[in-house]
CSV table of C-alpha atoms and ligand atoms in Angstrom, one decimal:
chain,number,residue,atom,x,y,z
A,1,UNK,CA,-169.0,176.8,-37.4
A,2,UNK,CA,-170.0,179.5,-34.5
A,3,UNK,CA,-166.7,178.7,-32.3
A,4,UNK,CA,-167.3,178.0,-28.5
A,5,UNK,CA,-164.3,180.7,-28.0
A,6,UNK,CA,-163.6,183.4,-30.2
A,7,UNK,CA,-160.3,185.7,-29.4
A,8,UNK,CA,-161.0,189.7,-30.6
A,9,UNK,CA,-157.5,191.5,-31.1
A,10,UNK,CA,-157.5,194.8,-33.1
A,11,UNK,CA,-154.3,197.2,-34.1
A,12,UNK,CA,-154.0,198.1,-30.1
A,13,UNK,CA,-152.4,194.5,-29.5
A,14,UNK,CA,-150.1,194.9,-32.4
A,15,UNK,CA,-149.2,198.6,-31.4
A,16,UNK,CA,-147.9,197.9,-28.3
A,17,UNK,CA,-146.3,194.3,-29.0
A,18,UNK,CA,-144.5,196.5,-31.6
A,19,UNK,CA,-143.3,199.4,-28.9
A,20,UNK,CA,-142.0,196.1,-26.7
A,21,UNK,CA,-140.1,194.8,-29.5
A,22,UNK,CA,-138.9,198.1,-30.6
A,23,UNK,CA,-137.5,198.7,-26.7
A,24,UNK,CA,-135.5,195.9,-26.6
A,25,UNK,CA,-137.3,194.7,-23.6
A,26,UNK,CA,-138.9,191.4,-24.4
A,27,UNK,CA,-138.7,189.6,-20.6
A,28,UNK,CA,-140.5,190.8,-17.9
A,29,UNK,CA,-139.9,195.0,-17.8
A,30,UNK,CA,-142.3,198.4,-17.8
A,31,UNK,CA,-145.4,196.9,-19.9
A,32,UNK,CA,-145.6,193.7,-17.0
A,33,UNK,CA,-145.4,196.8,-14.3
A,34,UNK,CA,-148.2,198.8,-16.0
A,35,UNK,CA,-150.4,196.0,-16.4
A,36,UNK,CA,-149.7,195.0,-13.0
A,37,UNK,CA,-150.9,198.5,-12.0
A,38,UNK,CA,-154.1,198.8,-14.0
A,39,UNK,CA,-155.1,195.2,-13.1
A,40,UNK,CA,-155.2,196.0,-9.4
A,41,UNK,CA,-157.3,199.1,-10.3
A,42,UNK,CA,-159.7,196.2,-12.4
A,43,UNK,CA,-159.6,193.9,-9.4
A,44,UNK,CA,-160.4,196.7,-6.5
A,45,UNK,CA,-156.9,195.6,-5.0
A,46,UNK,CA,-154.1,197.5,-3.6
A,47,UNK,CA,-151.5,195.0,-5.4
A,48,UNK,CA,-151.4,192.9,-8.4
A,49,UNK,CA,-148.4,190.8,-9.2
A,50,UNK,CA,-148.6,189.0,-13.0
A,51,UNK,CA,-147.5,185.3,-13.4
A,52,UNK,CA,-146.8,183.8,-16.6
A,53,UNK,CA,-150.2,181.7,-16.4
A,54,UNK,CA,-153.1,181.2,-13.9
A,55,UNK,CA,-151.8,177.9,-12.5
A,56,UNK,CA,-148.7,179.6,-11.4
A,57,UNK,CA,-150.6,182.3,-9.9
A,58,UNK,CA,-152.4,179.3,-7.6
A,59,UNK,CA,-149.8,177.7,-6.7
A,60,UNK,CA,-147.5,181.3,-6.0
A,61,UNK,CA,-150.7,182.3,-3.7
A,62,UNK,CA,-151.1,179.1,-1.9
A,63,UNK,CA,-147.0,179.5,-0.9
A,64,UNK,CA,-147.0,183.0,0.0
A,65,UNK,CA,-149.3,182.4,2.6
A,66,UNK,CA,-147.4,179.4,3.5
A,67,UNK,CA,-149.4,176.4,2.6
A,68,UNK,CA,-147.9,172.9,2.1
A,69,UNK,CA,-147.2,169.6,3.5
A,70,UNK,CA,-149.5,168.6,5.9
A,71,UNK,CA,-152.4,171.3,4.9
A,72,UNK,CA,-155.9,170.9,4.0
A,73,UNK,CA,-157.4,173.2,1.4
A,74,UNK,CA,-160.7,173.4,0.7
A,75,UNK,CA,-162.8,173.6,-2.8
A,76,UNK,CA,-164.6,172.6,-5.5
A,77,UNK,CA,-164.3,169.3,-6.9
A,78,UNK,CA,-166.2,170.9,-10.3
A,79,UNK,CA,-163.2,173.6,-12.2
A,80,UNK,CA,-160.3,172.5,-14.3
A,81,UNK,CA,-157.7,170.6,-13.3
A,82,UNK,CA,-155.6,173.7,-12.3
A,83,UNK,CA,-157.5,174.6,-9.8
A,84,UNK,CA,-157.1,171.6,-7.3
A,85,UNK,CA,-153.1,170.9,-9.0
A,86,UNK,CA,-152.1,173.8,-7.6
A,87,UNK,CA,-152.9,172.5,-4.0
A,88,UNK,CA,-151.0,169.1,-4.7
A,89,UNK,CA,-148.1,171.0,-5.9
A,90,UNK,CA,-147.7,172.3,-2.4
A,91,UNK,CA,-147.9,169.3,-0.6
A,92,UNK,CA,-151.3,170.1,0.6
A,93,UNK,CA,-154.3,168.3,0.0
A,94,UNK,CA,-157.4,169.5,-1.6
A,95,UNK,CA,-161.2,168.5,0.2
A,96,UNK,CA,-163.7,168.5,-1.7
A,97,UNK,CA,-167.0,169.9,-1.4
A,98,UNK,CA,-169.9,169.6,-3.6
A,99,UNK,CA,-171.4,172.5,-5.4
A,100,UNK,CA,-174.6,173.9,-5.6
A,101,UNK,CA,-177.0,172.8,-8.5
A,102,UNK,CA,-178.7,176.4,-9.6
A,103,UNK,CA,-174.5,178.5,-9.1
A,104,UNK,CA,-172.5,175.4,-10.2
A,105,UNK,CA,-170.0,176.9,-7.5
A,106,UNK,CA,-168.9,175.6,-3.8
A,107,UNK,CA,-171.9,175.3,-1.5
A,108,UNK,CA,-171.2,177.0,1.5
A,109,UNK,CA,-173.5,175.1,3.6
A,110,UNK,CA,-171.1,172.3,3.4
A,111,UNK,CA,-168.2,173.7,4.1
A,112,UNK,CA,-167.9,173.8,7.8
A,113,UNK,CA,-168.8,170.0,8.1
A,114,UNK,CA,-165.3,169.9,6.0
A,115,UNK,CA,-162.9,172.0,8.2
A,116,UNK,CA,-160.7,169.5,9.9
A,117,UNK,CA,-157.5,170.8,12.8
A,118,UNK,CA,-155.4,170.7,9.5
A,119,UNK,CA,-157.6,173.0,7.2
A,120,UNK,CA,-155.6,176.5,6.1
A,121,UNK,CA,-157.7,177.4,3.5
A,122,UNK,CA,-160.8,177.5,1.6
A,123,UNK,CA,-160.5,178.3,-2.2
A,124,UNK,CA,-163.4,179.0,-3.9
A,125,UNK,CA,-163.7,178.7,-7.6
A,126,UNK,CA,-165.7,181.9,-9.2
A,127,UNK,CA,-166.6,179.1,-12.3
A,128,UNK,CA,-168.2,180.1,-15.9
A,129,UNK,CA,-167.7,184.4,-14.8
A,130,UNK,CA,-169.9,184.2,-11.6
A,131,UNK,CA,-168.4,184.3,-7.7
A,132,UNK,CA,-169.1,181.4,-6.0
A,133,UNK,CA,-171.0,183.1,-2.6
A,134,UNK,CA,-168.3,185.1,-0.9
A,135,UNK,CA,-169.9,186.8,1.5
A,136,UNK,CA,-170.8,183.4,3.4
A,137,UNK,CA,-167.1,181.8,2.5
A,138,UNK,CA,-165.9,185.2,4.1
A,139,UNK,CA,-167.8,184.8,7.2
A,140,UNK,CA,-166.7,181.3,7.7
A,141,UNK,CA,-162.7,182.1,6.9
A,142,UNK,CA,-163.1,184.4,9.6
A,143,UNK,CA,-165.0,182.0,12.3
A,144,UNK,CA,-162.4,179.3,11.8
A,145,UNK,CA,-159.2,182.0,10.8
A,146,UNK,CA,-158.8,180.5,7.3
A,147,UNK,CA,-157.4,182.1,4.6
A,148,UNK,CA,-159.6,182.2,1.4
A,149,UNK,CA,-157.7,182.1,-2.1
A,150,UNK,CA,-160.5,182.8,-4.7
A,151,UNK,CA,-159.6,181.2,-7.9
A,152,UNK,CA,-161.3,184.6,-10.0
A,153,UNK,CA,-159.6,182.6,-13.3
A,154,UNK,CA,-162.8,182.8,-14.9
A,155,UNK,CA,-163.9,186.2,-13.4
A,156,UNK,CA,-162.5,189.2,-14.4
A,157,UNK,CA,-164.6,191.8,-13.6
A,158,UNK,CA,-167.0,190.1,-11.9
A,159,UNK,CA,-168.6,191.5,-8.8
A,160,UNK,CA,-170.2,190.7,-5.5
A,161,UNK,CA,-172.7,193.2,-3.7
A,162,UNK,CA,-170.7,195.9,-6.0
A,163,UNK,CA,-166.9,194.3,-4.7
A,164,UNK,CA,-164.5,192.8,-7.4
A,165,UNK,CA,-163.6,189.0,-7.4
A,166,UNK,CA,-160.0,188.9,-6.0
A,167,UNK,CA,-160.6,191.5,-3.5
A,168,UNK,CA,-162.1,189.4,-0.9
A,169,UNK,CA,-159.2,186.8,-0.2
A,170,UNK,CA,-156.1,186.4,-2.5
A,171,UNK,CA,-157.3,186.4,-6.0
A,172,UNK,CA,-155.9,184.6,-8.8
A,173,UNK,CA,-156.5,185.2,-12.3
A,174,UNK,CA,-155.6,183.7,-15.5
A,175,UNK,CA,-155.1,185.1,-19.0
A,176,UNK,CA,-155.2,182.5,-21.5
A,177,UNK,CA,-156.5,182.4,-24.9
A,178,UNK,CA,-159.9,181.9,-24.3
A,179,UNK,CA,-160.2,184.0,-21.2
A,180,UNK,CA,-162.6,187.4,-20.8
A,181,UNK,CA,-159.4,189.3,-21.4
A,182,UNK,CA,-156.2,187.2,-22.8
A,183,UNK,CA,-152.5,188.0,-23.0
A,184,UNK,CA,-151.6,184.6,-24.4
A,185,UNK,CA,-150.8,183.1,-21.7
A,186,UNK,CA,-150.6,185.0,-18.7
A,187,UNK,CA,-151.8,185.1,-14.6
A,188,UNK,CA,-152.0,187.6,-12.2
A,189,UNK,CA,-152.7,187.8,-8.3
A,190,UNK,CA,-154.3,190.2,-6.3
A,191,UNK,CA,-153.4,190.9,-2.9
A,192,UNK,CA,-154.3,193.8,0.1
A,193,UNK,CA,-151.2,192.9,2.2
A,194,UNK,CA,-148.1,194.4,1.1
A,195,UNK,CA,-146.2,191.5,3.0
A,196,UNK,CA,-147.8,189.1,0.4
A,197,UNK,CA,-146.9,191.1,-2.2
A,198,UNK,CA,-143.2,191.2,-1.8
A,199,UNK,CA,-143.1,187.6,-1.0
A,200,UNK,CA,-145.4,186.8,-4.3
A,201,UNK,CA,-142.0,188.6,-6.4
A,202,UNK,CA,-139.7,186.8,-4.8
A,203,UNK,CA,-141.4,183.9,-5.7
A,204,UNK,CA,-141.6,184.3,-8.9
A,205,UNK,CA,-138.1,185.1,-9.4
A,206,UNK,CA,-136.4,182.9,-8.1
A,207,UNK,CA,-136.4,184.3,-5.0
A,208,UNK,CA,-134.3,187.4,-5.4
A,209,UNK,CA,-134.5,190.5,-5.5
A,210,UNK,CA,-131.5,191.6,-5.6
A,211,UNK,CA,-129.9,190.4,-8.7
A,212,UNK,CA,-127.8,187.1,-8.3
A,213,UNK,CA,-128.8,187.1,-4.7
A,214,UNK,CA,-131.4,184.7,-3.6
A,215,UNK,CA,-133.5,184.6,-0.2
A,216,UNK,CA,-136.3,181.8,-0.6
A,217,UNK,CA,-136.4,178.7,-2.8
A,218,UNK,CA,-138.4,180.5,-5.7
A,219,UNK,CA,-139.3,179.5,-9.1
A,220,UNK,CA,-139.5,181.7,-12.8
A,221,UNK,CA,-143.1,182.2,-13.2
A,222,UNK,CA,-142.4,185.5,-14.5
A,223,UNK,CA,-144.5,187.1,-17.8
A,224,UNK,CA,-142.9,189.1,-20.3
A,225,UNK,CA,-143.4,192.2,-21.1
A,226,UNK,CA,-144.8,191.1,-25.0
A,227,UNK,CA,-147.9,188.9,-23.2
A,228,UNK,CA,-148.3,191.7,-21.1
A,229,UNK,CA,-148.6,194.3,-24.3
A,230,UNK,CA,-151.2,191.9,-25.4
A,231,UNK,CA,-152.8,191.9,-22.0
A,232,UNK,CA,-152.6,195.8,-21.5
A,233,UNK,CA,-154.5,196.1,-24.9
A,234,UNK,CA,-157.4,193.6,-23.9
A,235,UNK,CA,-157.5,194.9,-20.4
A,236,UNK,CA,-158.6,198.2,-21.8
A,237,UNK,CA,-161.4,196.5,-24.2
A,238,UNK,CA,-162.6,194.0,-20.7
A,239,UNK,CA,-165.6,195.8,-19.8
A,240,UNK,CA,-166.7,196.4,-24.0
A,241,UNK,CA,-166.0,192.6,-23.9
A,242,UNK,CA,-168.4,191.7,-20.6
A,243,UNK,CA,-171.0,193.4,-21.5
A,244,UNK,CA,-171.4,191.9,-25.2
A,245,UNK,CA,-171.2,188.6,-23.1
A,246,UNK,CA,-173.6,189.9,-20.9
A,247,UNK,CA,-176.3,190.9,-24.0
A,248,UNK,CA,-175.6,187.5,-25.7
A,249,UNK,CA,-175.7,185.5,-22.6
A,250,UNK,CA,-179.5,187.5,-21.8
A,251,UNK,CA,-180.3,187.5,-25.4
A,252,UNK,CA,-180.2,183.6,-25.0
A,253,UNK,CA,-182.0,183.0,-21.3
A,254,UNK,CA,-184.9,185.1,-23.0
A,255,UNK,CA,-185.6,182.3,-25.8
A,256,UNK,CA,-184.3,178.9,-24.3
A,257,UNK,CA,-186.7,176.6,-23.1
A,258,UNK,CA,-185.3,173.4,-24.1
A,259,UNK,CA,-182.5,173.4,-21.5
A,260,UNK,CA,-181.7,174.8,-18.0
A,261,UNK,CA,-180.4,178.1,-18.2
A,262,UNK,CA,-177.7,180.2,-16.0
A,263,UNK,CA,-179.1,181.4,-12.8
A,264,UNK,CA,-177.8,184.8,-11.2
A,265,UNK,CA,-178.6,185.4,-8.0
A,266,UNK,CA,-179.1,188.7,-6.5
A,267,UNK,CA,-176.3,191.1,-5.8
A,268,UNK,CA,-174.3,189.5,-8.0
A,269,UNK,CA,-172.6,190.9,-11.1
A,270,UNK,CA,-171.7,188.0,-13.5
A,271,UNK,CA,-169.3,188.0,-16.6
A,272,UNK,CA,-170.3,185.5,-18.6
A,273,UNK,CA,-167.0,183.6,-19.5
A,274,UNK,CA,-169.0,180.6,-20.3
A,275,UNK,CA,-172.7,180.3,-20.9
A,276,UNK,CA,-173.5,176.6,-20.1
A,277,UNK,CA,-176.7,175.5,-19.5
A,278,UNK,CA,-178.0,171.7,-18.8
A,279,UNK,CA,-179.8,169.0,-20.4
A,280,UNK,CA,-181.7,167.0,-18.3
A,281,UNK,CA,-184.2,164.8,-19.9
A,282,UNK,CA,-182.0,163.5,-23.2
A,283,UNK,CA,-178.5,162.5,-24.4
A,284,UNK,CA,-175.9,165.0,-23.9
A,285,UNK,CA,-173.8,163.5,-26.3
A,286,UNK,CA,-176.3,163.4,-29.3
A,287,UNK,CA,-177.4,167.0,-28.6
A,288,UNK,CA,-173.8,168.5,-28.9
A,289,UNK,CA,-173.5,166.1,-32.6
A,290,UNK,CA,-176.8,167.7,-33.3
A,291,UNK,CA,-175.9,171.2,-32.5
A,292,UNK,CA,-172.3,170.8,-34.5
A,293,UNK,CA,-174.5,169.7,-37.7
A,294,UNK,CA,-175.9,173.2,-37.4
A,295,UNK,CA,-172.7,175.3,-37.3
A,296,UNK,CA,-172.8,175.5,-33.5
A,297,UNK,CA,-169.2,174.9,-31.4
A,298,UNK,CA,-170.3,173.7,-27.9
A,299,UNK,CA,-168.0,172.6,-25.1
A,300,UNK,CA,-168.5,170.5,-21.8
A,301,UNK,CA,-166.9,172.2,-19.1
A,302,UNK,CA,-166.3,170.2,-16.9
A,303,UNK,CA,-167.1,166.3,-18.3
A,304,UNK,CA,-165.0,164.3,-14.8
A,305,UNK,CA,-165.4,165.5,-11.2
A,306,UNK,CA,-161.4,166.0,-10.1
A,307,UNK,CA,-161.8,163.5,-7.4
A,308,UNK,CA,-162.4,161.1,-10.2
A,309,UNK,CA,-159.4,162.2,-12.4
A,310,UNK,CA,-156.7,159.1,-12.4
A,311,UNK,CA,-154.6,161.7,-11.0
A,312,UNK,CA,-156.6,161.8,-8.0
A,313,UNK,CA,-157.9,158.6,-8.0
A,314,UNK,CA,-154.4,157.8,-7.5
A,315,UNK,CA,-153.7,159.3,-4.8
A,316,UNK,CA,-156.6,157.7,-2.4
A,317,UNK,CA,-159.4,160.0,-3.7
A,318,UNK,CA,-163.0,157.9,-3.5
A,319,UNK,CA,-165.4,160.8,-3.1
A,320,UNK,CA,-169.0,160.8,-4.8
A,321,UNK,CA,-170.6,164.0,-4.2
A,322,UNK,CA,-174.1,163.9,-5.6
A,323,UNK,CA,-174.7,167.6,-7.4
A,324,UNK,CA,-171.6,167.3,-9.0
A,325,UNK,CA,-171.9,163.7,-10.1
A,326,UNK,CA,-175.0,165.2,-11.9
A,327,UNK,CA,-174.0,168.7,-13.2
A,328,UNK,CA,-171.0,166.5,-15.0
A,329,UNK,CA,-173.4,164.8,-16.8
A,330,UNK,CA,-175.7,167.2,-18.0
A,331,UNK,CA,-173.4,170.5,-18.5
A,332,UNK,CA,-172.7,171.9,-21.3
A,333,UNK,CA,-171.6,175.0,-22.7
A,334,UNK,CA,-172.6,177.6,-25.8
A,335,UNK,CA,-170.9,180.5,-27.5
A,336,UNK,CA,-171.7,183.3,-25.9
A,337,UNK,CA,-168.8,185.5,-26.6
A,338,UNK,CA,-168.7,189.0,-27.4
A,339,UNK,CA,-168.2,188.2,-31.3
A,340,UNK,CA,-171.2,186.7,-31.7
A,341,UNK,CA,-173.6,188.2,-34.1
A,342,UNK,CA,-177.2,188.4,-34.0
A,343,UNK,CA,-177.6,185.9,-36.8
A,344,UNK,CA,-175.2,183.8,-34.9
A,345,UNK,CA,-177.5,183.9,-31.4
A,346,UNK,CA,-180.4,182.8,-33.7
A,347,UNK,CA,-178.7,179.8,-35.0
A,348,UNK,CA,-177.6,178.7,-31.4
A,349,UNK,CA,-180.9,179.2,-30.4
A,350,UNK,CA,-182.5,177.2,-33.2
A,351,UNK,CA,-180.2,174.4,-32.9
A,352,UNK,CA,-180.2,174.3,-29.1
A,353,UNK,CA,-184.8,174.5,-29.0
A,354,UNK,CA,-184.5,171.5,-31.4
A,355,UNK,CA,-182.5,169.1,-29.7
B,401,PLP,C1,-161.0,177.8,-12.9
B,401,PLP,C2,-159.6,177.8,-13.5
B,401,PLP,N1,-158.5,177.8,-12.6
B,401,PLP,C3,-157.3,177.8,-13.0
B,401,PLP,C4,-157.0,177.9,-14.4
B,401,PLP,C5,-155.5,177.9,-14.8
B,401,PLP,O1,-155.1,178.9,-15.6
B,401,PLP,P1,-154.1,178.8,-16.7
B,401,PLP,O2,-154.6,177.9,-17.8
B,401,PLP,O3,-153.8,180.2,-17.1
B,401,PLP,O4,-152.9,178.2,-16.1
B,401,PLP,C6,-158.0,177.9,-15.3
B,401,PLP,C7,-157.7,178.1,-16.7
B,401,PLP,O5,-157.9,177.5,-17.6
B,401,PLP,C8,-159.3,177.9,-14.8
B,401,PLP,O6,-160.4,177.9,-15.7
């Protein structure tokens, strides 16, 4: 079976999870500083500040800038779960606004129809490796003074009009297993304001900073420094990585006809964490058996709106916004990552032009 996701590690990872265990320094020491310094470089940002996963990092960003209770944030109602949670954990509520059918991300457009007295945010999900459209999220953060938190989870690397995802607002990133770049588990934030900055450690610590002395209500989201050797190893692979996702994922647009393929729009540089494409005249569900019974892992990312999540539902949510009602039902998604070989791409493509 091609698998949908496909980690790469080499000796790197194991040479520096060795020099960790060797120091003695398995918690959160040097190697969680370096990465933190070479991941701002990777994000264009003066600061990064590493989380132990990408939910964290949400919900650490959201607090630093003093969400909660009472707050409205903005976003898309198609990402993971994460994504919106992080919101809720606050104490804030996320409004949801439907995406745009040929991006998949939030549609600007719709946005400003949203903003409410109570609005403090808008957080933008940069889904499947391409940023939702910043440059008209930016422009309306500053009309209405909002403060954007991209969600770059799925974006490492990826660019805007030649500017990294995470250095437009506060940008969030995760690093789990199936990520562009992985460290385990694993998050980092990226931030311009140094007053962030320091309040993102303390949060993350337990709020201290001096040992046993605690300022703010914080929390232990801290890495260690062995995800981070794993991290500092793939960091250095990430652009060897996007652009073998970047030939597979044009190597596939070139001979698909059977489904709708990923659109890029101009000026924008897009990383190709997922390739998903849609299906709109025949049943999802007997394509993906179909492309299974010829060796091809496929994933639908995302199958349920989050409005329509029992978690939500739960909590008053009754929205039905039409593109995302229909991109849930016809998404799907196809290995495109950079282990694929050219045999492999011929297989998906076979499979996928017979369905
Ligand atoms: C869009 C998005 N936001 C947030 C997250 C949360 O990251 P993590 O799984 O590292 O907590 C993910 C990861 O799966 C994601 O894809």
């Amino acid at each position: 079976m091609i698998p949908i996701s496909s980690p790469q590690f080499d000796d790197a990872e194991l040479t520096l999870i060795k020099e960790v265990l060797a120091s003695g320094i398995v918690a959160q020491g040097p190697k969680v500083a370096q990465l933190e310094q070479e991941f701002a470089k990777l994000a264009g940002s003066q600061f990064a500040i590493a989380t132990a996963n990408g939910t964290t990092a949400l919900h650490l960003a959201l607090l630093a800038h003093g969400i909660g209770t009472g707050d409205e944030v903005i976003t898309s109602p198609f990402t993971f779960i994460a994504s919106a949670n992080s919101i809720l954990y606050t104490g804030a509520r996320p409004v949801f606004v439907d995406i745009r059918a040929d991006t998949y991300n939030i549609d600007p457009d719709l946005i400003e129809a949203a903003i409410t007295p109570r609005t403090k945010a808008i957080m933008p999900i940069h889904l499947f490796g391409l940023m939702a459209d910043i440059g008209a999220i930016m422009d309306i953060a500053r009309r209405h003074n909002l403060i954007v938190i991209e969600d770059a989870a799925q974006a490492h690397g990826a660019m805007f009009n030649g500017q990294y995802a995470g250095s437009f607002g506060t940008g969030c990133f995760s690093l789990y297993a199936t990520k562009n770049m992985t460290s385990g588990e694993g998050g980092m934030i990226t931030t311009n304001d140094p007053q962030i900055a320091e309040t993102l450690k303390l949060l993350r610590a337990h709020g201290s900073k001096v040992r046993y002395q605690h300022d703010i209500l914080g929390y232990n989201f801290r890495l260690t420094d062995l995800h981070a050797a794993v991290g500092l190893a793939q960091i250095r692979k990430l652009c060897d990585f996007n652009e073998r996702r970047r030939i597979n994922a044009e190597f596939l647009s070139e001979h698909l006809t059977r489904v709708i393929t990923p659109t890029v729009p101009d000026k924008f540089h897009h990383v190709w964490h997922q390739y998903s494409v849609r299906l709109v005249d025949g049943d999802r569900d007997a394509a993906l058996d179909k492309l299974k019974a010829a060796g091809v892992g496929s994933g639908i990312f995302y199958p349920i709106p989050i409005y329509r999540q029992k978690v939500y539902v739960d909590r008053g949510y009754t929205d039905h916004l039409p593109v995302t009602e229909m991109v849930t039902a016809q998404i799907f998604s196809l290995p495109v990552h950079p282990a694929l070989s050219s045999s492999d791409l011929e297989t998906i493509i076979a499979a996928v032009e017979s369905i």
